[in-house]
Coordinates of C-alpha atoms in Angstrom, one line a residue:
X1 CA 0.0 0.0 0.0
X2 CA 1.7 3.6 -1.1
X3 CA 3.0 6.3 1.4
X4 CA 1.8 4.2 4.7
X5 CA 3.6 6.6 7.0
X6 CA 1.7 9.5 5.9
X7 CA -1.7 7.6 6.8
X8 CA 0.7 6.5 10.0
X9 CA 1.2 10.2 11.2
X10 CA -2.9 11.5 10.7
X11 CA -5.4 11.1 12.7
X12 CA -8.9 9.6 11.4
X13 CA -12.0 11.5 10.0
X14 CA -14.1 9.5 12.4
X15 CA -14.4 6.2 13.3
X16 CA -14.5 3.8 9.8
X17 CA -17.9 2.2 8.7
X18 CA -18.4 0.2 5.7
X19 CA -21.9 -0.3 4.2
X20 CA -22.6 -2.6 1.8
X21 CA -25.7 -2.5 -0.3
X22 CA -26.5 -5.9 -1.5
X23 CA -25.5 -5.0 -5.3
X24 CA -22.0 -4.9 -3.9
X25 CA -22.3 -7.4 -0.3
X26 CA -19.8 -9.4 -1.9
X27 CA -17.2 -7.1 -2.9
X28 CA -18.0 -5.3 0.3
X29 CA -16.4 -8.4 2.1
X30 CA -13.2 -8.2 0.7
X31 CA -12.6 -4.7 0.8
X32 CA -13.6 -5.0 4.4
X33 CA -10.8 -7.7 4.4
X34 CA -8.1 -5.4 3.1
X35 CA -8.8 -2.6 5.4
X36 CA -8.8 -4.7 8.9
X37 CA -5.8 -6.0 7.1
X38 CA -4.0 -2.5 6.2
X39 CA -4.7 -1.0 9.6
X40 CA -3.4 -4.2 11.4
X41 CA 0.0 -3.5 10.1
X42 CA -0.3 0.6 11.4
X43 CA 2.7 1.5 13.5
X44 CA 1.4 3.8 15.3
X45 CA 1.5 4.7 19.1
X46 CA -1.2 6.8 19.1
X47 CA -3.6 4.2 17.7
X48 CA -3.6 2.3 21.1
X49 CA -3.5 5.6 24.0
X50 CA -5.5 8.2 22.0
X51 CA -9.1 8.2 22.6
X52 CA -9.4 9.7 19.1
X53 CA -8.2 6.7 17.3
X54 CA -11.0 4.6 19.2
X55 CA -12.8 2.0 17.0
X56 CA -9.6 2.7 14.6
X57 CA -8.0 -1.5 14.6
X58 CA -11.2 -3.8 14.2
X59 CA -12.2 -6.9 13.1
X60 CA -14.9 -6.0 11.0
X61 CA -15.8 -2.3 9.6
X62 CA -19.3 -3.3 8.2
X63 CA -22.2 -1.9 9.5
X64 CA -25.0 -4.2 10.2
X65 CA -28.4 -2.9 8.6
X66 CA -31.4 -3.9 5.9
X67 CA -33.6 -2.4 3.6
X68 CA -37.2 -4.8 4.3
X69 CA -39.5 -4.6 1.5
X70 CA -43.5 -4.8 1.9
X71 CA -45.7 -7.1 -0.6
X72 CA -46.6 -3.4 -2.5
X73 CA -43.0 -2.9 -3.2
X74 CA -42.6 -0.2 -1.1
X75 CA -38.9 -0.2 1.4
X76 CA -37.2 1.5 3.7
X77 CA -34.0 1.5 5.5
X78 CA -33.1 0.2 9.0
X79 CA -29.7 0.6 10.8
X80 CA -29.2 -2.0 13.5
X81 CA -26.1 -0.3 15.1
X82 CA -25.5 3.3 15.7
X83 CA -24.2 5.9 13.3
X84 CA -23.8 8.7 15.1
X85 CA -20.2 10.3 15.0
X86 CA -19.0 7.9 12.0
X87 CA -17.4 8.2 8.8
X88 CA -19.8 6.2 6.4
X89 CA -18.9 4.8 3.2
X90 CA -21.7 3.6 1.2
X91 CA -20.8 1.3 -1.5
X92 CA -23.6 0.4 -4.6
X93 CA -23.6 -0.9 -8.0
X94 CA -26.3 0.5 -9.9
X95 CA -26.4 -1.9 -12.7
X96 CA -26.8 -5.3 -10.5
X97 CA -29.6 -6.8 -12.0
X98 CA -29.0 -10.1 -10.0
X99 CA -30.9 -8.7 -7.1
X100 CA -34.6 -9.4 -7.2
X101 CA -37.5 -8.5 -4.6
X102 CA -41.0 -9.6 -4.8
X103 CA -44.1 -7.2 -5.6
X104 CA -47.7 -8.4 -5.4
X105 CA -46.0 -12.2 -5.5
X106 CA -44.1 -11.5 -8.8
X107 CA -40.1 -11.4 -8.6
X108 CA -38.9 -8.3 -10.0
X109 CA -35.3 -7.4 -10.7
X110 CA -33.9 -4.5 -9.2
X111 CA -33.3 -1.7 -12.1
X112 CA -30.2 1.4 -11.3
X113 CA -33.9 3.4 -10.3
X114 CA -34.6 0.8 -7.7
X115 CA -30.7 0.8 -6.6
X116 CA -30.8 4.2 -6.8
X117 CA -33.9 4.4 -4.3
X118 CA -32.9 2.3 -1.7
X119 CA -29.3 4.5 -1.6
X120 CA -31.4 7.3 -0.8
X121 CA -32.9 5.5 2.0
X122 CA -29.7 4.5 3.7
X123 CA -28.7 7.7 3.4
X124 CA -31.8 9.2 5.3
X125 CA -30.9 6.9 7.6
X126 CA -27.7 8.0 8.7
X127 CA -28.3 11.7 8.0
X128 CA -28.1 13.7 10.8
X129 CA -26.2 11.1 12.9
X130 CA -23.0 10.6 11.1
X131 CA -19.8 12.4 10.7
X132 CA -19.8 12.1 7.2
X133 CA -21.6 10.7 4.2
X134 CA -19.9 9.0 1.3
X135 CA -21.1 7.5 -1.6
X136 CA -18.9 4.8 -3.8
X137 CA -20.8 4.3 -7.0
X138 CA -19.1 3.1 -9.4
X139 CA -20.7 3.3 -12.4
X140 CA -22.6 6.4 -12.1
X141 CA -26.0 6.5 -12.3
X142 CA -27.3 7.9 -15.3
X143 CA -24.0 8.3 -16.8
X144 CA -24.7 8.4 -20.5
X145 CA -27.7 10.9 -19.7
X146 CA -24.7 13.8 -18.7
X147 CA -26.2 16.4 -21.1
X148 CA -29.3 17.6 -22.8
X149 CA -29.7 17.7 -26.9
X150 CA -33.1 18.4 -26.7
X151 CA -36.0 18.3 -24.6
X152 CA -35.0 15.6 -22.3
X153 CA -34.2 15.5 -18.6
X154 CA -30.7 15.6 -17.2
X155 CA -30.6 12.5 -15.1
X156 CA -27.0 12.1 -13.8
X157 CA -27.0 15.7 -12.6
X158 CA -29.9 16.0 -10.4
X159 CA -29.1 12.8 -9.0
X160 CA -26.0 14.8 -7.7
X161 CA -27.5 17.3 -6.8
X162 CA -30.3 15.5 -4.6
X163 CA -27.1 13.4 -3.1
X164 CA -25.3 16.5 -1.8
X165 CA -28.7 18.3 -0.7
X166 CA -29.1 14.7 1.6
X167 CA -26.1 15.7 2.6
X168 CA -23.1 13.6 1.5
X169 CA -19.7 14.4 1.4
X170 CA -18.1 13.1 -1.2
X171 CA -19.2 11.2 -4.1
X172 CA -16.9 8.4 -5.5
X173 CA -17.1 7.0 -9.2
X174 CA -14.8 5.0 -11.7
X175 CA -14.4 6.6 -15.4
X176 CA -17.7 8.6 -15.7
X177 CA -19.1 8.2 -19.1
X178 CA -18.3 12.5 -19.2
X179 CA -16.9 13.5 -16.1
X180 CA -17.3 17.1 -16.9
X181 CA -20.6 16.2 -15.1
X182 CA -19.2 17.4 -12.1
X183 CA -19.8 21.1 -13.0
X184 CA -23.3 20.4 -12.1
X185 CA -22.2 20.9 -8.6
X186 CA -18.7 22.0 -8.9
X187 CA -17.9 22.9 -5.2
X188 CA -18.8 19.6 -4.3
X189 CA -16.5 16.6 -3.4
X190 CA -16.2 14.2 -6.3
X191 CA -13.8 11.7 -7.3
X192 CA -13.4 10.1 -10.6
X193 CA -10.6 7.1 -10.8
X194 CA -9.4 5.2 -13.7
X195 CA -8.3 1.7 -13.9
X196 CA -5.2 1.7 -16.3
X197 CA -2.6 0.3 -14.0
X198 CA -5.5 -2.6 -13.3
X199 CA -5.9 -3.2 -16.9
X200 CA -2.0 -3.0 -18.1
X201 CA -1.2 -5.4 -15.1
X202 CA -4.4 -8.3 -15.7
X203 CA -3.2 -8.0 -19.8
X204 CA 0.7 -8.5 -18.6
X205 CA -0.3 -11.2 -16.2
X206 CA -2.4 -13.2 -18.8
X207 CA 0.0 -13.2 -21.6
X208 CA 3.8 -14.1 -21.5
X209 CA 4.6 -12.8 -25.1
X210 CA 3.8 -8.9 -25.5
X211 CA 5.8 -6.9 -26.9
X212 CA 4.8 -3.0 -25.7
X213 CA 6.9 -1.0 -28.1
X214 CA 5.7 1.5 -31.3
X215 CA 6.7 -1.5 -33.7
X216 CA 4.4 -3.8 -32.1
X217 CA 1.5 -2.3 -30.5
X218 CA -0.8 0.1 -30.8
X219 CA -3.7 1.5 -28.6
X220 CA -7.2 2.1 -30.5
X221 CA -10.0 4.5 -28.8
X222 CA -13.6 2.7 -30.1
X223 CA -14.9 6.0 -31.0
X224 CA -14.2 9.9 -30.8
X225 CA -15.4 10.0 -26.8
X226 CA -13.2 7.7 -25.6
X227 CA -10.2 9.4 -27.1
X228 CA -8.9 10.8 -24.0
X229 CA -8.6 7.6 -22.3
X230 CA -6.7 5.9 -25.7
X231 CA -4.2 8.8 -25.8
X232 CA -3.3 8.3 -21.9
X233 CA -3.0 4.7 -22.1
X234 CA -0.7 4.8 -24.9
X235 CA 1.7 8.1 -24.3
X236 CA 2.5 6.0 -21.0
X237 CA 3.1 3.3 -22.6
X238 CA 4.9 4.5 -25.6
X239 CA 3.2 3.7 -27.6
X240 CA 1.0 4.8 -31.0
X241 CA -3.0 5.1 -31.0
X242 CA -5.6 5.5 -33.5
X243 CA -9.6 5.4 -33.3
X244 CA -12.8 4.8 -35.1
X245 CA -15.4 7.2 -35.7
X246 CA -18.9 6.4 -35.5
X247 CA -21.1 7.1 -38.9
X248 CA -24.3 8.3 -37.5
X249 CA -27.7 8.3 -39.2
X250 CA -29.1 11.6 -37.7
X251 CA -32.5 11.3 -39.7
X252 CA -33.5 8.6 -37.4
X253 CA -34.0 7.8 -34.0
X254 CA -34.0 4.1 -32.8
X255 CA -34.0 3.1 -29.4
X256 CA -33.1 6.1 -28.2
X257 CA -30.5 7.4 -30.4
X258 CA -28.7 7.5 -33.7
X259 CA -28.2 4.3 -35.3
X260 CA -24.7 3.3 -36.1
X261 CA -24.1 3.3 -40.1
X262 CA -20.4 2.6 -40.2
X263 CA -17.2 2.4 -38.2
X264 CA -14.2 4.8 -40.3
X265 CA -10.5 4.1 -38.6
X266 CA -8.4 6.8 -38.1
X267 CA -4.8 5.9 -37.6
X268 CA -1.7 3.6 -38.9
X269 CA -1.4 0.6 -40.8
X270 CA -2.1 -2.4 -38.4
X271 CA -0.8 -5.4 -40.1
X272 CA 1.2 -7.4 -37.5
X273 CA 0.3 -5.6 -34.7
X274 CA -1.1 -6.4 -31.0
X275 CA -4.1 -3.7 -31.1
X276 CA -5.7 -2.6 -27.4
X277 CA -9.2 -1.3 -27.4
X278 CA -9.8 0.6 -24.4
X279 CA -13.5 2.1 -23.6
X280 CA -15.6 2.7 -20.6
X281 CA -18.0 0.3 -21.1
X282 CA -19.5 -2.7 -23.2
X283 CA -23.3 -2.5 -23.0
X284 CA -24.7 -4.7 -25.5
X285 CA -21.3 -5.0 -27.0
X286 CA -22.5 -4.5 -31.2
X287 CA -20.3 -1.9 -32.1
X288 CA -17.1 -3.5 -30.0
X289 CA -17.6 -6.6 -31.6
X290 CA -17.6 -4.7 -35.2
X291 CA -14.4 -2.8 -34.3
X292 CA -12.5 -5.5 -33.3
X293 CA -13.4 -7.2 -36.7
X294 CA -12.9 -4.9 -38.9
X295 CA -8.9 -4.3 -37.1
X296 CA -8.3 -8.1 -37.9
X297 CA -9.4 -7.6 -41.3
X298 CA -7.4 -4.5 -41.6
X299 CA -4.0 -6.9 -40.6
X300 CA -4.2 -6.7 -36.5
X301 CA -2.6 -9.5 -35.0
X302 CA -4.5 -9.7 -32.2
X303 CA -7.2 -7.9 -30.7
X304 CA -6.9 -6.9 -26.6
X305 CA -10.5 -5.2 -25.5
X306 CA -10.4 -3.3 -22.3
X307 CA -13.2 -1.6 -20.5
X308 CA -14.2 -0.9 -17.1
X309 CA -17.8 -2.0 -17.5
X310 CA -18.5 -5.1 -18.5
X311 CA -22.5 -5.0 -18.4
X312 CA -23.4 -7.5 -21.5
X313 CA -26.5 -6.5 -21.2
X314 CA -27.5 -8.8 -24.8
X315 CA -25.8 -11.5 -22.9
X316 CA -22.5 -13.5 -23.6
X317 CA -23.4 -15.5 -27.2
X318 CA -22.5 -12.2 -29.5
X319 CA -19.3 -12.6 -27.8
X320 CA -18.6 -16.4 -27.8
X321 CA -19.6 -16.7 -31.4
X322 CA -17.1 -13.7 -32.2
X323 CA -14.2 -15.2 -30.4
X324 CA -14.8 -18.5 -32.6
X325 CA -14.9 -16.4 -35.5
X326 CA -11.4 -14.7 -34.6
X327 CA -12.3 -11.5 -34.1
X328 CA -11.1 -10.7 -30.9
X329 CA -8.5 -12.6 -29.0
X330 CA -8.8 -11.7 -25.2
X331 CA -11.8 -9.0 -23.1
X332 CA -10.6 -7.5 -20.1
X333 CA -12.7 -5.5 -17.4
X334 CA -13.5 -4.8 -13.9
X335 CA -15.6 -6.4 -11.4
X336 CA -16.6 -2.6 -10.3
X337 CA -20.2 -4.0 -11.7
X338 CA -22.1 -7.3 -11.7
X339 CA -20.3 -10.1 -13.5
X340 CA -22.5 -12.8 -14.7
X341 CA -21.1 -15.9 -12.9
X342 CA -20.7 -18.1 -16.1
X343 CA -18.8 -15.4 -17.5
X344 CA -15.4 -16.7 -15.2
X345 CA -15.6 -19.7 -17.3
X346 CA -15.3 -18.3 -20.5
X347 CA -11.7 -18.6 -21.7
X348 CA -11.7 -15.0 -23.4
X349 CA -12.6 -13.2 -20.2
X350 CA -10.1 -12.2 -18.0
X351 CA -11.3 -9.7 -14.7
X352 CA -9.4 -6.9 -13.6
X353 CA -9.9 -6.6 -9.6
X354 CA -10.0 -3.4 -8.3
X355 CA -10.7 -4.7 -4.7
X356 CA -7.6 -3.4 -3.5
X357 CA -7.8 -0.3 -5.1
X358 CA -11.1 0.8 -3.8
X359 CA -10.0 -0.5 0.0
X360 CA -6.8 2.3 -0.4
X361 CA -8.9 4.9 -1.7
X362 CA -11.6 4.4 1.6
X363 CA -8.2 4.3 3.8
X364 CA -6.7 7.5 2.6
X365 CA -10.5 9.4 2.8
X366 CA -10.9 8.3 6.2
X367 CA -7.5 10.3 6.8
X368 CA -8.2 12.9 4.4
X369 CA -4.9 12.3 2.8
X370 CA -4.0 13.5 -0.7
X371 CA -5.5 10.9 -3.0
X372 CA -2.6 12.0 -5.3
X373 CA -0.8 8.5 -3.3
X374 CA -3.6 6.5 -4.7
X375 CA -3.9 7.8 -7.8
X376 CA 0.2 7.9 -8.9
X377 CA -1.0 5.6 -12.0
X378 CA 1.6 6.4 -14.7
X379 CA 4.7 5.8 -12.0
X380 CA 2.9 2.2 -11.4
X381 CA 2.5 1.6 -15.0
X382 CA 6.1 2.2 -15.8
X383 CA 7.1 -0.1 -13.2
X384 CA 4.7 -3.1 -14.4
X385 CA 5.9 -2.4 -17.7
X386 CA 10.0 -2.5 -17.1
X387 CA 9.5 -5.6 -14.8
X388 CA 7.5 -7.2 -17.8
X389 CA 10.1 -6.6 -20.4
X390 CA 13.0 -7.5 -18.2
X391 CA 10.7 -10.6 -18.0
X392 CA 10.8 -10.0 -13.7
X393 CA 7.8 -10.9 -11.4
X394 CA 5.4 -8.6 -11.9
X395 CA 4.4 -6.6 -8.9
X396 CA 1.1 -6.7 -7.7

């Protein structure tokens, strides 16, 4: 864990609670893990005679509550320990569709609106009690709804607005469709993280013949919005990048939007290459799938997709069918959202955990430390990288 002695020589926020909303109970448990674990190892004096560090070393950091539902539908939120004085974290995946509740006898699955609601009620519970409120949502609500084009609502930012007027503190999210959503409440706290360094070390660890070098790779940004996140990615790693741009038929709406009419590249010639994809998210995954097709037919060796959301919300067949076909040799993303369960069988899939990450970020917050000692990406990267090509054990 970076800069320990920094964390060793501050004194806590408040006392450190966990809660885990069922869309993220799981992860919630091993987070909790690293964090009983990371302040076990605290050198610190202080930590046993200072009546401000009380509650600081524990076995668990959870926070016992539920959110009962009635036959209508209808829930609400119930605390069965005591918030008052505590620094909350509040950890929920909006896109868990796993969870289901019943309603008049039917089973319903739980949409990011019913997530969404029952965050809202934890919240209310606390309010008022606690020290301080935070939110951990990785995928943010709303997301892709970050600006108006017409007359339509503006989801994502009221929903930050009606966080902070609940009165949280700081709102926590993982590569925000457009973070420039934050200007909706710019004096606000909010936190956007990347995974790079998780991607760069799950592709290292998976494969034993890269070769990250101008000559041999090259980074590709989907389309035009995730262009920041390709040019990053590759300037640390030194390494070329190109893109697609999305053909758009504007005379039509379908499902929402847009449709899709062609994929144009933008970039070098690819033959021979190792090509990474990198993008926020694979939703249905139509338009990945096409990409990653049309670089093999344009010479790619092989085809790396990255993204932090792994939703497959058409399911996994699109996907098996085009790794038969060749089209893409190896999909990479986080477990920040729901995983089907028979994805960890498929042989194409490999997960990027940000466990870890997520317990550091809590551990430094609870300090109010500089997050600048979790976020020192490119100096990790480098490292990964150098003890890859000098063909070293790669550092986790």
């Amino acid at each position: 864990m970076p800069n320990v002695s920094e964390l060793e020589n501050s004194m806590p926020v408040g006392q450190l609670k966990l809660i885990a909303m069922p869309s993220m109970a799981a992860m919630g448990e091993d987070i909790n893990k690293y964090l009983v674990e990371y302040r076990r190892n605290v050198n610190n004096e202080s930590v046993k005679n200072d009546p401000a560090f009380h509650g600081y070393k524990e076995d668990n950091y959870l926070l016992k509550y539920e959110v009962p539902r009635f036959g209508s539908g209808e829930s609400k939120a119930h605390l069965y320990e005591s918030a008052r004085g505590k620094d909350i974290y509040i950890l929920v995946d909006v896109c868990n569709h796993s969870i289901t509740y019943k309603m008049n006898g039917y089973d319903n699955h739980m949409s990011p609106d019913d997530h969404y609601q029952d965050l809202k009620r934890v919240i209310a519970a606390c309010n008022g009690k606690a020290n301080r409120i935070n939110v951990i949502m990785p995928f943010l609500y709303e997301g892709r709804q970050h600006r108006r084009t017409g007359r339509e609502s503006l989801d994502s930012a009221y929903m930050l607005e009606e966080l902070y007027d609940m009165g949280i503190s700081n709102f926590i999210t993982f590569d925000a469709h457009d973070p420039r959503i934050h200007n909706s409440q710019p004096l606000k706290g909010f936190d956007n993280f990347m995974p790079p360094y998780q991607f760069i070390k799950a592709l290292l660890n998976s494969r034993d013949d890269l070769e990250i070098d101008k000559d041999h790779t090259v980074v590709i940004s989907p389309d035009e919005g995730a262009l920041d996140r390709a040019i990053y990615f590759a300037s640390v790693l030194g390494i070329n990048t190109g893109m697609f741009y999305k053909r758009r038929d504007y005379t039509k709406i379908v499902n929402g939007k847009n449709p899709i009419v062609a994929h144009e590249f933008l970039g070098d010639k690819l033959e021979g290459r190792d090509v990474i994809i990198i993008d926020d998210m694979i939703s249905s995954g139509g338009s990945m799938i096409d990409s990653a097709k049309q670089l093999k037919e344009m010479g790619a060796r092989r085809v790396f997709i990255c993204t932090t959301f792994g939703l497959f919300t058409d399911g996994l067949g699109a996907f098996d069918k085009a790794y038969e076909n060749g089209y893409f040799d190896q999909v990479i993303t986080t477990n920040l959202t729901y995983l089907p369960p028979e994805i960890s069988g498929r042989e194409w899939f490999t997960v990027a955990d940000m466990t870890k990450f997520i317990a550091s970020i809590i551990d430094f917050m609870n300090h109010d430390a500089s997050m600048s000692n979790v976020m020192a990406t490119t100096e990790k990267m480098h490292a990964i990288l150098e003890a890859y090509n000098s063909r070293k054990n790669i550092i986790i």
